[in-house]
Amino acid sequence: MQSLQQGVLGAVNTPTQALLGRPLIGDGANGGPGQAGGPGGWLYGNGGNGGNGLPGQAGGNGGSAGLIGNGGAGGKGGAGAGGGNGGTGGWLVGNGGAGGMGGAAVPNINGGSAGQGGTGGNATLFGDGGAGGQGGTRFTGAHGVNPAINGIAGKGANGTPDLLVNASGDVVGGNGQSGADGAFAAVGGTGGSGGLGLVFGGAGNAFGGHGGTGGVGGIGGAGGLGGDAITASGGALGGDGGNATIGIAAGGAGGAGGGGGLARSFADEAASGGSGGLAGGGGTGAAGGTGGFGGSGGNGGRSGLLFGDGGIAGIGGEGGAGGTGGHGGVGGNGGDGAGVTTGNGAIGRGGHGGPGGDGGAGGTGGNGGGTGAGGLGGLGGVLVGQAGVNGPAANGGAGGAGGSGGGLGTGGTGGTGTTHNGADGADGSIGAEGLSGQPG
């Protein structure tokens, strides 16, 4: 019986298909990727559904019905592309097809935009308009990424030593020069070491030169070492270590403070070791990216001219969430204080350790993306029918979480003295967590 029906249907459809490219009775074929659905039969049959689009390709439109039948649904848009429109309902009786959903946004496709929902198909005389397609959703904003650091800027020149042999007088070692500045993606140069102060074979006080300041860079440059002070008969004061610089790159670590210079007096004179240099603080983490806007919802289809309700509009696509902020940079360690040696029980004070650097604050999270606008409802029938409901906006994207704060730098160790040890430097503070982004 079934084969007989198929035979009769084939005999009826074959001439019209060959002559007009459309069967008399039967549903239209579904479209391939991004292709429109086929039309329904001239007398009776639904339109075929549009094919879903490939990435960057719009969904295919739904096929139209003939005299009686419903329009085919539009295909879903590929990534970043709009949904297909619904097919038109039958000329006499039939509903319009639903619009396809817009494709989700993907970076590097159609400028990262979300696809708009397809418009619902119209009815003709009797029937309801098709519903509009939902707008595509947006991708999450990029997470904050701290840049890679490559290269090291040049070291500062060392201080000139001041030497006095077989003569009396005071000596002062030259201060080290600051390290060279690096770019945002390079480490700042280490400060030069302080010069040696030496009195040998005579009486006199010796002073070591101070270490140079570290250069500015993505990662802070380390401070230079303080110069040593050595005298056979007189007081000795080691040079202080150079101060480090903060990391200027997002999430860049702070530089380490330079160690203090040693002090050695072989007479019964007081001596003090150099103090450690200040450490640099860590840089603030990179901010997270903003989430994108969702795609607009499709409009609902118009109802039949005489009877029918307008199609419900599609809702807007949800906004993308903001990206997470980057981690704060680690604070540098403080320089160690230097030890001291004196003769005959004279006062000898070890140098104080330098304080550790504070960790950098975490990066601010990205703001959430706004939602796509909802579509407009379709018009109702002239005699009987209601207009379709407008589509609501979806939720905006959530704000991204703030990045974690950078770790603290450890304070330098105080130097060992013959009578008084130097105090240890205080540890830095852990960086504050970054602020969360605003919701869309």
Short mmCIF file of C-alpha atoms in Angstrom, two decimals:
data_model
loop_
_atom_site.label_atom_id
_atom_site.label_comp_id
_atom_site.label_asym_id
_atom_site.label_seq_id
_atom_site.Cartn_x
_atom_site.Cartn_y
_atom_site.Cartn_z
CA MET A 1 0.00 0.00 0.00
CA GLN A 2 2.81 2.37 0.94
CA SER A 3 4.68 1.66 -2.27
CA LEU A 4 1.48 2.33 -4.22
CA GLN A 5 1.11 5.72 -2.50
CA GLN A 6 4.71 6.58 -3.25
CA GLY A 7 4.22 5.59 -6.85
CA VAL A 8 1.15 7.78 -7.25
CA LEU A 9 2.92 10.69 -5.52
CA GLY A 10 5.93 10.27 -7.75
CA ALA A 11 3.77 10.24 -10.85
CA VAL A 12 2.12 13.48 -9.75
CA ASN A 13 5.33 15.25 -8.70
CA THR A 14 7.65 14.22 -11.52
CA PRO A 15 6.21 16.48 -14.26
CA THR A 16 5.97 19.57 -12.01
CA GLN A 17 9.44 18.95 -10.58
CA ALA A 18 10.91 18.66 -14.06
CA LEU A 19 8.97 21.60 -15.47
CA LEU A 20 8.97 24.03 -12.54
CA GLY A 21 11.73 22.70 -10.27
CA ARG A 22 9.27 22.12 -7.44
CA PRO A 23 7.04 19.21 -6.49
CA LEU A 24 3.28 19.45 -6.37
CA ILE A 25 3.03 17.76 -2.96
CA GLY A 26 5.79 17.27 -0.42
CA ASP A 27 8.25 18.99 1.89
CA GLY A 28 11.24 20.92 0.62
CA ALA A 29 14.72 19.53 1.16
CA ASN A 30 16.82 20.83 4.04
CA GLY A 31 19.69 23.05 2.98
CA GLY A 32 23.36 22.18 3.23
CA PRO A 33 25.75 24.25 5.39
CA GLY A 34 24.71 27.88 5.02
CA GLN A 35 22.29 27.04 2.18
CA ALA A 36 18.58 27.83 1.97
CA GLY A 37 16.00 25.12 2.47
CA GLY A 38 14.03 23.97 -0.55
CA PRO A 39 10.45 25.18 -1.18
CA GLY A 40 7.48 23.03 -0.22
CA GLY A 41 5.08 21.53 -2.74
CA TRP A 42 2.88 23.81 -4.82
CA LEU A 43 -0.30 22.47 -3.26
CA TYR A 44 0.87 21.08 0.04
CA GLY A 45 4.16 20.85 1.89
CA ASN A 46 6.44 22.58 4.35
CA GLY A 47 9.54 24.48 3.37
CA GLY A 48 12.86 22.84 4.13
CA ASN A 49 15.02 24.07 7.00
CA GLY A 50 18.01 26.25 6.24
CA GLY A 51 21.41 24.72 6.87
CA ASN A 52 23.56 25.81 9.80
CA GLY A 53 26.43 28.06 8.78
CA LEU A 54 30.10 27.21 9.02
CA PRO A 55 32.38 29.57 11.02
CA GLY A 56 31.88 33.06 9.61
CA GLN A 57 28.98 31.94 7.41
CA ALA A 58 25.35 32.97 7.93
CA GLY A 59 22.74 30.31 8.42
CA GLY A 60 20.60 29.45 5.42
CA ASN A 61 17.08 30.83 5.09
CA GLY A 62 14.16 28.50 5.57
CA GLY A 63 12.27 27.44 2.48
CA SER A 64 8.82 28.82 1.65
CA ALA A 65 5.69 26.70 1.72
CA GLY A 66 3.29 26.40 -1.23
CA LEU A 67 -0.47 26.83 -0.93
CA ILE A 68 -0.72 25.05 2.41
CA GLY A 69 2.19 24.46 4.77
CA ASN A 70 4.63 26.02 7.18
CA GLY A 71 7.80 27.83 6.27
CA GLY A 72 11.10 26.16 7.11
CA ALA A 73 13.23 27.29 10.05
CA GLY A 74 16.31 29.39 9.42
CA GLY A 75 19.66 27.76 10.07
CA LYS A 76 21.87 28.72 12.99
CA GLY A 77 24.61 31.16 12.10
CA GLY A 78 28.18 29.98 12.18
CA ALA A 79 30.64 31.60 14.57
CA GLY A 80 30.26 35.37 14.33
CA ALA A 81 27.51 35.23 11.67
CA GLY A 82 23.76 35.87 11.67
CA GLY A 83 21.06 33.25 11.76
CA GLY A 84 18.98 32.52 8.69
CA ASN A 85 15.50 33.98 8.25
CA GLY A 86 12.46 31.76 8.60
CA GLY A 87 10.58 30.75 5.46
CA THR A 88 7.20 32.20 4.47
CA GLY A 89 4.10 30.19 5.36
CA GLY A 90 1.61 28.88 2.79
CA TRP A 91 -0.23 31.34 0.56
CA LEU A 92 -3.52 30.24 2.02
CA VAL A 93 -2.77 28.59 5.35
CA GLY A 94 0.48 28.15 7.23
CA ASN A 95 2.83 29.60 9.82
CA GLY A 96 6.10 31.34 9.11
CA GLY A 97 9.26 29.50 10.05
CA ALA A 98 11.37 30.43 13.07
CA GLY A 99 14.50 32.51 12.55
CA GLY A 100 17.82 30.86 13.25
CA MET A 101 19.96 31.68 16.26
CA GLY A 102 22.90 34.02 15.73
CA GLY A 103 26.35 32.53 15.93
CA ALA A 104 28.49 33.02 19.00
CA ALA A 105 31.30 35.54 18.76
CA VAL A 106 34.79 34.20 18.22
CA PRO A 107 37.96 36.30 18.13
CA ASN A 108 39.33 36.98 14.65
CA ILE A 109 36.05 36.15 12.89
CA ASN A 110 33.90 39.05 11.66
CA GLY A 111 35.69 41.42 14.00
CA GLY A 112 34.75 39.38 17.06
CA SER A 113 31.06 40.33 16.75
CA ALA A 114 28.23 38.04 17.74
CA GLY A 115 25.69 37.15 15.06
CA GLN A 116 22.18 38.61 14.98
CA GLY A 117 19.23 36.27 15.25
CA GLY A 118 17.31 35.60 12.05
CA THR A 119 13.92 37.21 11.38
CA GLY A 120 10.89 34.97 11.73
CA GLY A 121 9.06 34.08 8.53
CA ASN A 122 5.81 35.80 7.59
CA ALA A 123 2.45 34.12 7.21
CA THR A 124 0.33 35.11 4.19
CA LEU A 125 -3.45 34.98 4.80
CA PHE A 126 -4.06 32.59 7.69
CA GLY A 127 -1.33 31.72 10.17
CA ASP A 128 1.08 32.94 12.80
CA GLY A 129 4.35 34.68 12.13
CA GLY A 130 7.52 32.80 12.96
CA ALA A 131 9.52 33.55 16.09
CA GLY A 132 12.72 35.56 15.74
CA GLY A 133 16.01 33.87 16.48
CA GLN A 134 18.04 34.54 19.59
CA GLY A 135 21.11 36.73 19.23
CA GLY A 136 24.49 35.10 19.53
CA THR A 137 26.50 35.24 22.73
CA ARG A 138 29.85 36.98 23.08
CA PHE A 139 33.13 35.50 24.17
CA THR A 140 34.80 36.17 27.50
CA GLY A 141 37.21 39.08 27.58
CA ALA A 142 40.88 38.22 27.44
CA HIS A 143 42.51 37.47 30.75
CA GLY A 144 45.18 39.89 31.86
CA VAL A 145 48.55 38.50 30.80
CA ASN A 146 51.70 39.98 32.22
CA PRO A 147 54.27 40.49 29.46
CA ALA A 148 57.32 38.31 29.04
CA ILE A 149 60.59 39.93 30.08
CA ASN A 150 63.57 39.53 27.76
CA GLY A 151 66.98 41.11 27.94
CA ILE A 152 68.92 42.85 30.69
CA ALA A 153 70.05 46.46 30.62
CA GLY A 154 73.68 47.25 31.28
CA LYS A 155 75.25 47.34 34.73
CA GLY A 156 76.25 50.69 36.17
CA ALA A 157 79.94 51.53 36.43
CA ASN A 158 81.65 50.62 39.70
CA GLY A 159 82.84 53.36 42.01
CA THR A 160 86.52 54.28 41.88
CA PRO A 161 88.57 52.78 44.74
CA ASP A 162 90.45 55.18 47.01
CA LEU A 163 93.70 53.57 48.22
CA LEU A 164 96.30 55.05 50.59
CA VAL A 165 99.43 52.95 51.16
CA ASN A 166 102.24 53.80 53.63
CA ALA A 167 100.73 57.20 54.28
CA SER A 168 98.17 58.74 56.61
CA GLY A 169 94.83 60.32 55.74
CA ASP A 170 91.17 59.57 55.15
CA VAL A 171 89.97 57.70 52.07
CA VAL A 172 86.51 57.61 50.47
CA GLY A 173 85.61 55.08 47.80
CA GLY A 174 83.58 56.41 44.89
CA ASN A 175 79.87 55.69 44.63
CA GLY A 176 78.67 53.19 42.06
CA GLN A 177 76.71 54.53 39.11
CA SER A 178 73.07 53.73 38.46
CA GLY A 179 72.28 50.78 36.24
CA ALA A 180 71.05 51.47 32.74
CA ASP A 181 67.31 51.75 32.22
CA GLY A 182 65.65 48.93 30.33
CA ALA A 183 62.48 48.93 28.29
CA PHE A 184 59.18 47.62 29.64
CA ALA A 185 60.14 44.16 28.45
CA ALA A 186 63.68 44.15 29.88
CA VAL A 187 65.30 43.92 33.30
CA GLY A 188 66.75 47.15 34.63
CA GLY A 189 70.52 47.16 34.93
CA THR A 190 72.20 46.40 38.25
CA GLY A 191 73.73 49.38 39.99
CA GLY A 192 77.49 49.61 40.09
CA SER A 193 79.37 48.51 43.21
CA GLY A 194 80.72 51.14 45.55
CA GLY A 195 84.45 51.70 45.48
CA LEU A 196 86.85 50.27 48.07
CA GLY A 197 88.29 52.60 50.72
CA LEU A 198 91.67 51.30 51.98
CA VAL A 199 94.31 52.75 54.33
CA PHE A 200 97.38 50.52 54.69
CA GLY A 201 100.63 51.35 56.44
CA GLY A 202 99.37 54.60 57.93
CA ALA A 203 96.64 56.13 60.07
CA GLY A 204 93.31 57.28 58.68
CA ASN A 205 89.61 56.61 58.42
CA ALA A 206 88.23 54.53 55.55
CA PHE A 207 84.82 54.94 53.91
CA GLY A 208 83.43 52.59 51.31
CA GLY A 209 81.45 54.02 48.41
CA HIS A 210 77.70 53.49 48.21
CA GLY A 211 76.26 51.09 45.67
CA GLY A 212 74.48 52.51 42.65
CA THR A 213 70.72 52.50 42.19
CA GLY A 214 69.26 49.81 39.95
CA GLY A 215 68.03 50.82 36.53
CA VAL A 216 64.37 51.16 35.66
CA GLY A 217 62.91 48.22 33.75
CA GLY A 218 60.04 45.80 33.40
CA ILE A 219 61.67 43.94 36.27
CA GLY A 220 63.35 46.39 38.60
CA GLY A 221 67.13 46.57 38.53
CA ALA A 222 69.03 45.38 41.61
CA GLY A 223 70.99 47.83 43.71
CA GLY A 224 74.77 47.67 43.59
CA LEU A 225 76.92 46.35 46.44
CA GLY A 226 78.28 48.81 48.94
CA GLY A 227 82.04 49.29 48.91
CA ASP A 228 84.24 47.78 51.63
CA ALA A 229 86.16 49.96 54.07
CA ILE A 230 89.48 48.67 55.47
CA THR A 231 91.98 50.53 57.64
CA ALA A 232 94.90 49.53 59.81
CA SER A 233 94.60 52.46 62.20
CA GLY A 234 91.36 54.41 62.19
CA GLY A 235 87.61 54.07 61.92
CA ALA A 236 85.90 52.20 59.08
CA LEU A 237 82.43 52.67 57.56
CA GLY A 238 81.28 50.32 54.84
CA GLY A 239 79.22 51.75 52.02
CA ASP A 240 75.47 51.21 51.94
CA GLY A 241 74.03 48.95 49.30
CA GLY A 242 72.24 50.60 46.41
CA ASN A 243 68.47 50.84 46.28
CA ALA A 244 66.54 48.75 43.79
CA THR A 245 63.75 49.98 41.53
CA ILE A 246 60.18 48.83 41.14
CA GLY A 247 59.07 46.68 38.22
CA ILE A 248 57.35 49.00 35.75
CA ALA A 249 55.91 46.26 33.55
CA ALA A 250 52.53 44.80 34.42
CA GLY A 251 53.27 42.19 37.07
CA GLY A 252 57.02 42.92 36.94
CA ALA A 253 59.04 41.86 39.99
CA GLY A 254 60.84 44.44 42.08
CA GLY A 255 64.62 44.45 42.15
CA ALA A 256 66.70 43.27 45.11
CA GLY A 257 68.48 45.79 47.29
CA GLY A 258 72.26 45.76 47.21
CA GLY A 259 74.24 44.31 50.11
CA GLY A 260 76.17 46.65 52.38
CA GLY A 261 79.96 46.91 52.32
CA LEU A 262 82.19 45.29 54.96
CA ALA A 263 84.01 47.40 57.55
CA ARG A 264 87.36 46.29 59.02
CA SER A 265 89.42 48.28 61.49
CA PHE A 266 92.43 46.55 62.96
CA ALA A 267 92.90 49.29 65.55
CA ASP A 268 90.82 50.12 68.60
CA GLU A 269 88.58 52.40 66.55
CA ALA A 270 84.84 52.03 65.95
CA ALA A 271 83.60 50.54 62.71
CA SER A 272 80.17 50.05 61.11
CA GLY A 273 79.15 47.77 58.28
CA GLY A 274 77.10 49.18 55.44
CA SER A 275 73.32 48.79 55.48
CA GLY A 276 71.48 46.83 52.83
CA GLY A 277 69.67 48.69 50.09
CA LEU A 278 65.92 49.13 49.75
CA ALA A 279 64.13 46.56 47.64
CA GLY A 280 61.83 47.49 44.79
CA GLY A 281 58.11 46.85 44.85
CA GLY A 282 56.32 44.61 42.34
CA GLY A 283 54.32 46.05 39.47
CA THR A 284 50.54 45.98 39.23
CA GLY A 285 49.14 43.04 37.27
CA ALA A 286 47.69 43.51 33.80
CA ALA A 287 44.01 44.38 33.57
CA GLY A 288 41.54 41.86 32.18
CA GLY A 289 39.81 42.51 28.86
CA THR A 290 36.22 43.68 28.51
CA GLY A 291 33.64 41.12 27.50
CA GLY A 292 31.87 41.73 24.21
CA PHE A 293 28.26 42.65 23.49
CA GLY A 294 25.78 39.94 22.66
CA GLY A 295 24.08 39.84 19.28
CA SER A 296 20.65 41.36 18.71
CA GLY A 297 17.60 39.13 18.70
CA GLY A 298 15.71 38.63 15.45
CA ASN A 299 12.35 40.27 14.77
CA GLY A 300 9.23 38.16 14.84
CA GLY A 301 7.45 37.42 11.58
CA ARG A 302 4.24 39.14 10.47
CA SER A 303 1.09 37.08 10.91
CA GLY A 304 -1.36 36.24 8.17
CA LEU A 305 -3.09 39.27 6.69
CA LEU A 306 -6.50 38.16 7.95
CA PHE A 307 -5.99 35.80 10.89
CA GLY A 308 -3.02 35.01 13.11
CA ASP A 309 -0.64 36.24 15.78
CA GLY A 310 2.63 37.98 15.10
CA GLY A 311 5.78 36.07 15.82
CA ILE A 312 7.53 36.42 19.16
CA ALA A 313 10.80 38.30 18.81
CA GLY A 314 14.10 36.70 19.70
CA ILE A 315 15.92 37.64 22.88
CA GLY A 316 19.24 39.41 22.74
CA GLY A 317 22.42 37.44 23.21
CA GLU A 318 24.20 37.48 26.55
CA GLY A 319 27.23 39.69 26.98
CA GLY A 320 30.59 38.10 27.51
CA ALA A 321 32.19 37.96 30.93
CA GLY A 322 35.16 40.21 31.65
CA GLY A 323 38.61 38.68 31.78
CA THR A 324 40.48 37.99 35.00
CA GLY A 325 43.18 40.48 35.99
CA GLY A 326 46.82 39.45 35.97
CA HIS A 327 48.90 38.64 39.03
CA GLY A 328 50.80 41.40 40.79
CA GLY A 329 54.58 41.33 40.70
CA VAL A 330 56.66 39.93 43.54
CA GLY A 331 58.43 42.45 45.74
CA GLY A 332 62.22 42.33 45.76
CA ASN A 333 64.29 41.17 48.71
CA GLY A 334 66.07 43.74 50.84
CA GLY A 335 69.85 43.87 50.80
CA ASP A 336 71.78 42.20 53.62
CA GLY A 337 73.66 44.34 56.10
CA ALA A 338 77.41 43.84 56.20
CA GLY A 339 79.50 42.44 59.01
CA VAL A 340 82.28 44.28 60.79
CA THR A 341 85.67 43.45 62.31
CA THR A 342 87.45 45.59 64.92
CA GLY A 343 90.56 45.23 67.01
CA ASN A 344 91.03 45.37 70.78
CA GLY A 345 87.32 45.10 71.55
CA ALA A 346 86.36 48.38 69.91
CA ILE A 347 82.74 49.07 69.03
CA GLY A 348 81.69 47.28 65.88
CA ARG A 349 78.16 47.62 64.53
CA GLY A 350 76.79 45.36 61.86
CA GLY A 351 74.87 47.00 59.04
CA HIS A 352 71.09 46.92 59.07
CA GLY A 353 69.25 44.79 56.56
CA GLY A 354 67.25 46.62 53.93
CA PRO A 355 63.44 46.35 53.95
CA GLY A 356 61.76 44.00 51.49
CA GLY A 357 59.63 45.32 48.68
CA ASP A 358 55.85 45.24 48.66
CA GLY A 359 54.10 42.92 46.26
CA GLY A 360 52.29 44.56 43.38
CA ALA A 361 48.52 44.82 43.37
CA GLY A 362 46.60 42.38 41.23
CA GLY A 363 45.23 43.61 37.93
CA THR A 364 41.67 44.88 37.69
CA GLY A 365 39.20 42.43 36.19
CA GLY A 366 37.65 43.32 32.86
CA ASN A 367 34.15 44.74 32.67
CA GLY A 368 31.38 42.47 31.49
CA GLY A 369 29.95 42.99 28.02
CA GLY A 370 26.53 44.47 27.40
CA THR A 371 23.63 42.39 26.20
CA GLY A 372 22.24 42.45 22.70
CA ALA A 373 18.90 44.17 22.15
CA GLY A 374 15.79 42.03 21.86
CA GLY A 375 13.94 41.93 18.55
CA LEU A 376 10.55 43.45 17.70
CA GLY A 377 7.43 41.30 17.76
CA GLY A 378 5.62 40.71 14.49
CA LEU A 379 2.35 42.38 13.49
CA GLY A 380 -0.92 40.55 14.17
CA GLY A 381 -3.72 39.82 11.69
CA VAL A 382 -6.06 42.59 10.55
CA LEU A 383 -9.27 40.73 11.49
CA VAL A 384 -8.14 38.45 14.29
CA GLY A 385 -4.76 38.26 15.96
CA GLN A 386 -2.30 39.85 18.34
CA ALA A 387 1.07 41.39 17.78
CA GLY A 388 4.04 39.34 18.84
CA VAL A 389 5.84 40.06 22.09
CA ASN A 390 9.06 42.05 21.82
CA GLY A 391 12.15 40.11 22.76
CA PRO A 392 13.79 40.93 26.11
CA ALA A 393 17.44 41.76 26.52
CA ALA A 394 19.52 38.97 28.01
CA ASN A 395 21.87 39.31 30.96
CA GLY A 396 25.02 41.35 30.64
CA GLY A 397 28.32 39.63 31.17
CA ALA A 398 29.75 39.28 34.66
CA GLY A 399 32.73 41.40 35.59
CA GLY A 400 36.04 39.59 35.65
CA ALA A 401 37.73 38.74 38.93
CA GLY A 402 40.66 40.84 40.04
CA GLY A 403 44.11 39.31 39.89
CA SER A 404 45.89 38.07 42.98
CA GLY A 405 48.42 40.34 44.66
CA GLY A 406 52.13 39.74 44.33
CA GLY A 407 54.17 38.03 47.03
CA LEU A 408 56.13 40.07 49.52
CA GLY A 409 59.85 40.65 49.47
CA THR A 410 61.90 39.42 52.41
CA GLY A 411 63.82 41.94 54.46
CA GLY A 412 67.60 41.70 54.42
CA THR A 413 69.54 40.06 57.23
CA GLY A 414 71.38 42.35 59.61
CA GLY A 415 75.15 42.14 59.62
CA THR A 416 77.15 40.59 62.46
CA GLY A 417 79.05 43.09 64.58
CA THR A 418 81.70 42.62 67.23
CA THR A 419 79.55 44.46 69.77
CA HIS A 420 76.22 45.15 68.05
CA ASN A 421 74.48 43.15 65.36
CA GLY A 422 72.54 44.99 62.71
CA ALA A 423 68.75 44.74 62.71
CA ASP A 424 67.01 42.61 60.11
CA GLY A 425 65.03 44.52 57.53
CA ALA A 426 61.25 44.38 57.68
CA ASP A 427 59.45 42.18 55.21
CA GLY A 428 57.31 43.87 52.58
CA SER A 429 53.55 43.51 52.33
CA ILE A 430 51.61 41.15 50.09
CA GLY A 431 50.03 43.00 47.21
CA ALA A 432 46.34 43.79 47.34
CA GLU A 433 43.93 41.76 45.25
CA GLY A 434 42.79 43.55 42.14
CA LEU A 435 39.33 45.04 41.86
CA SER A 436 36.63 43.06 40.11
CA GLY A 437 35.29 44.37 36.82
CA GLN A 438 31.84 45.93 36.52
CA PRO A 439 28.99 43.75 35.24
CA GLY A 440 27.67 44.50 31.78
#
